[in-house]
Amino acid sequence: MDRRDFLKNLGLGTFTLAAGRLIPNINPLFAQTSPPGHKYWTWVTRQFNPSIDGWKQHLAMLKESGIDAILPEIYDSRHAFFGSKHLPVAEERLEKILPLAKEAGLEVHAWMWSMPCNVEDIVTNHPDWYVVNRNGESAAEKPAYVPYYKFLCASHPEAQEFVRTTAQELAQYDGVAGVHFDYIRFPDVILPIGLQPKYGIVQDREYPQYDYCYCSVCRHDFEQETGIDPLKLDDPSTSDAWKQFRYGRIRHLVNDILIPTVHKEKKLATAAVFPNWENVRQQWSTFHLDAALPMLYHKFYFQGIDWIGEKTKEEVKAMQNHAPIYSGIFGSMLKPEEMQQAVDTVLKAGGSGVSLFASPLMSEEQWRAFSAAVKQESAR
Ligand SMILES: [Zn+2]
């Protein structure tokens, strides 16, 4: 779900909610981009759009607070906030931020939405690029949950090329340290438990209207591999082959198309990923990312701070290429006194640092608490 909805649904205001390691011994360039020790990141939501002076102040505050890398939201599935040649451009914000971030001593990782595509031209002229649910409804016409849940199908070569082109455009900016993939997944077949009551739905199993993708390409390819039409499965949720097929579609896009595109420009590839990855068909422990930023937003799962550490530990262990895990913490939802506990629990669990959601949403008090937590950690 979009983070803004999560926030609204949690009654926390009308903000946007946002939602990978260095490859060892392959390219020493990568190793040089990361400072020694822990690393701290923050997502910067697109609604934050101050004057040049406002940016300078904000970036200086982030650096002062212990942040090493920022993830500005630079493509939101509708508009590019950079000088794209293939997307509708809202403004050239990335071009504005890059020199300011450099001056402030911060890395910039361009945050892009991956699979949702609400670009009017694509929705209208290429509806066949989109995922289709088990009832035969295309997300281009009848998206699940919310109007913007128009996800492209990872099996379509043209859809793959569309996503790849955005990643390439971003990776080609000199000052960009990396490309950050958000929504690199299927629509949620089951929403996080904290969200279901707000939509008035009970998802005690996989229901057909939320279950993707049964487009002609996916059906054809699966049938070629297994001799089975997935639409003819009695209960598709119990078919391991069908699950694996769909995990493989996203993995192929990430590992064989997107990451090589980013690495060709000698940039890092990271992603915002789900703790409950099965529900979004995102088996990210098999992605060849340079770092993973799992969104461990505990309240969406009715959990406490300790859960952030428990999930971090599992994920560090699960990550097949041993890339670093920077646990995503919902900074603007934490009480200042919880900040130290959250940072501690991640680092003790083997996390390489944290990523905060989101810099413009956090109060001065929350930033002070984070800064104190980082200073305490580095003094150890
Ligand atoms: Zn499909």
JSON list of C-alpha atoms in Angstrom, two decimals, residues 74-75 79-95 110-112 165-170 173:
[
{"chain": "A", "resi": 74, "resn": "ILE", "atom": "CA", "xyz": [12.17, 11.37, -7.86]},
{"chain": "A", "resi": 75, "resn": "TYR", "atom": "CA", "xyz": [9.58, 9.32, -9.79]},
{"chain": "A", "resi": 79, "resn": "HIS", "atom": "CA", "xyz": [5.62, 12.25, -12.95]},
{"chain": "A", "resi": 80, "resn": "ALA", "atom": "CA", "xyz": [9.37, 12.49, -13.09]},
{"chain": "A", "resi": 81, "resn": "PHE", "atom": "CA", "xyz": [11.01, 15.00, -10.77]},
{"chain": "A", "resi": 82, "resn": "PHE", "atom": "CA", "xyz": [14.07, 14.95, -13.02]},
{"chain": "A", "resi": 83, "resn": "GLY", "atom": "CA", "xyz": [14.72, 15.70, -16.68]},
{"chain": "A", "resi": 84, "resn": "SER", "atom": "CA", "xyz": [13.40, 12.41, -18.03]},
{"chain": "A", "resi": 85, "resn": "LYS", "atom": "CA", "xyz": [13.16, 11.90, -21.78]},
{"chain": "A", "resi": 86, "resn": "HIS", "atom": "CA", "xyz": [10.46, 9.20, -21.58]},
{"chain": "A", "resi": 87, "resn": "LEU", "atom": "CA", "xyz": [8.25, 10.25, -18.63]},
{"chain": "A", "resi": 88, "resn": "PRO", "atom": "CA", "xyz": [6.08, 13.34, -18.08]},
{"chain": "A", "resi": 89, "resn": "VAL", "atom": "CA", "xyz": [8.35, 15.76, -16.20]},
{"chain": "A", "resi": 90, "resn": "ALA", "atom": "CA", "xyz": [6.95, 17.71, -13.22]},
{"chain": "A", "resi": 91, "resn": "GLU", "atom": "CA", "xyz": [10.18, 19.57, -12.53]},
{"chain": "A", "resi": 92, "resn": "GLU", "atom": "CA", "xyz": [13.93, 19.07, -12.56]},
{"chain": "A", "resi": 93, "resn": "ARG", "atom": "CA", "xyz": [14.26, 18.66, -8.83]},
{"chain": "A", "resi": 94, "resn": "LEU", "atom": "CA", "xyz": [17.01, 16.04, -8.88]},
{"chain": "A", "resi": 95, "resn": "GLU", "atom": "CA", "xyz": [19.23, 18.46, -10.78]},
{"chain": "A", "resi": 110, "resn": "ALA", "atom": "CA", "xyz": [17.26, 8.30, -6.55]},
{"chain": "A", "resi": 111, "resn": "TRP", "atom": "CA", "xyz": [14.03, 6.73, -5.26]},
{"chain": "A", "resi": 112, "resn": "MET", "atom": "CA", "xyz": [11.78, 5.50, -8.07]},
{"chain": "A", "resi": 165, "resn": "THR", "atom": "CA", "xyz": [14.66, 3.07, -19.09]},
{"chain": "A", "resi": 166, "resn": "THR", "atom": "CA", "xyz": [13.76, 5.04, -15.95]},
{"chain": "A", "resi": 167, "resn": "ALA", "atom": "CA", "xyz": [16.48, 3.27, -13.96]},
{"chain": "A", "resi": 168, "resn": "GLN", "atom": "CA", "xyz": [18.99, 3.95, -16.70]},
{"chain": "A", "resi": 169, "resn": "GLU", "atom": "CA", "xyz": [18.13, 7.63, -16.94]},
{"chain": "A", "resi": 170, "resn": "LEU", "atom": "CA", "xyz": [18.65, 7.99, -13.18]},
{"chain": "A", "resi": 173, "resn": "TYR", "atom": "CA", "xyz": [23.39, 11.26, -13.54]}
]
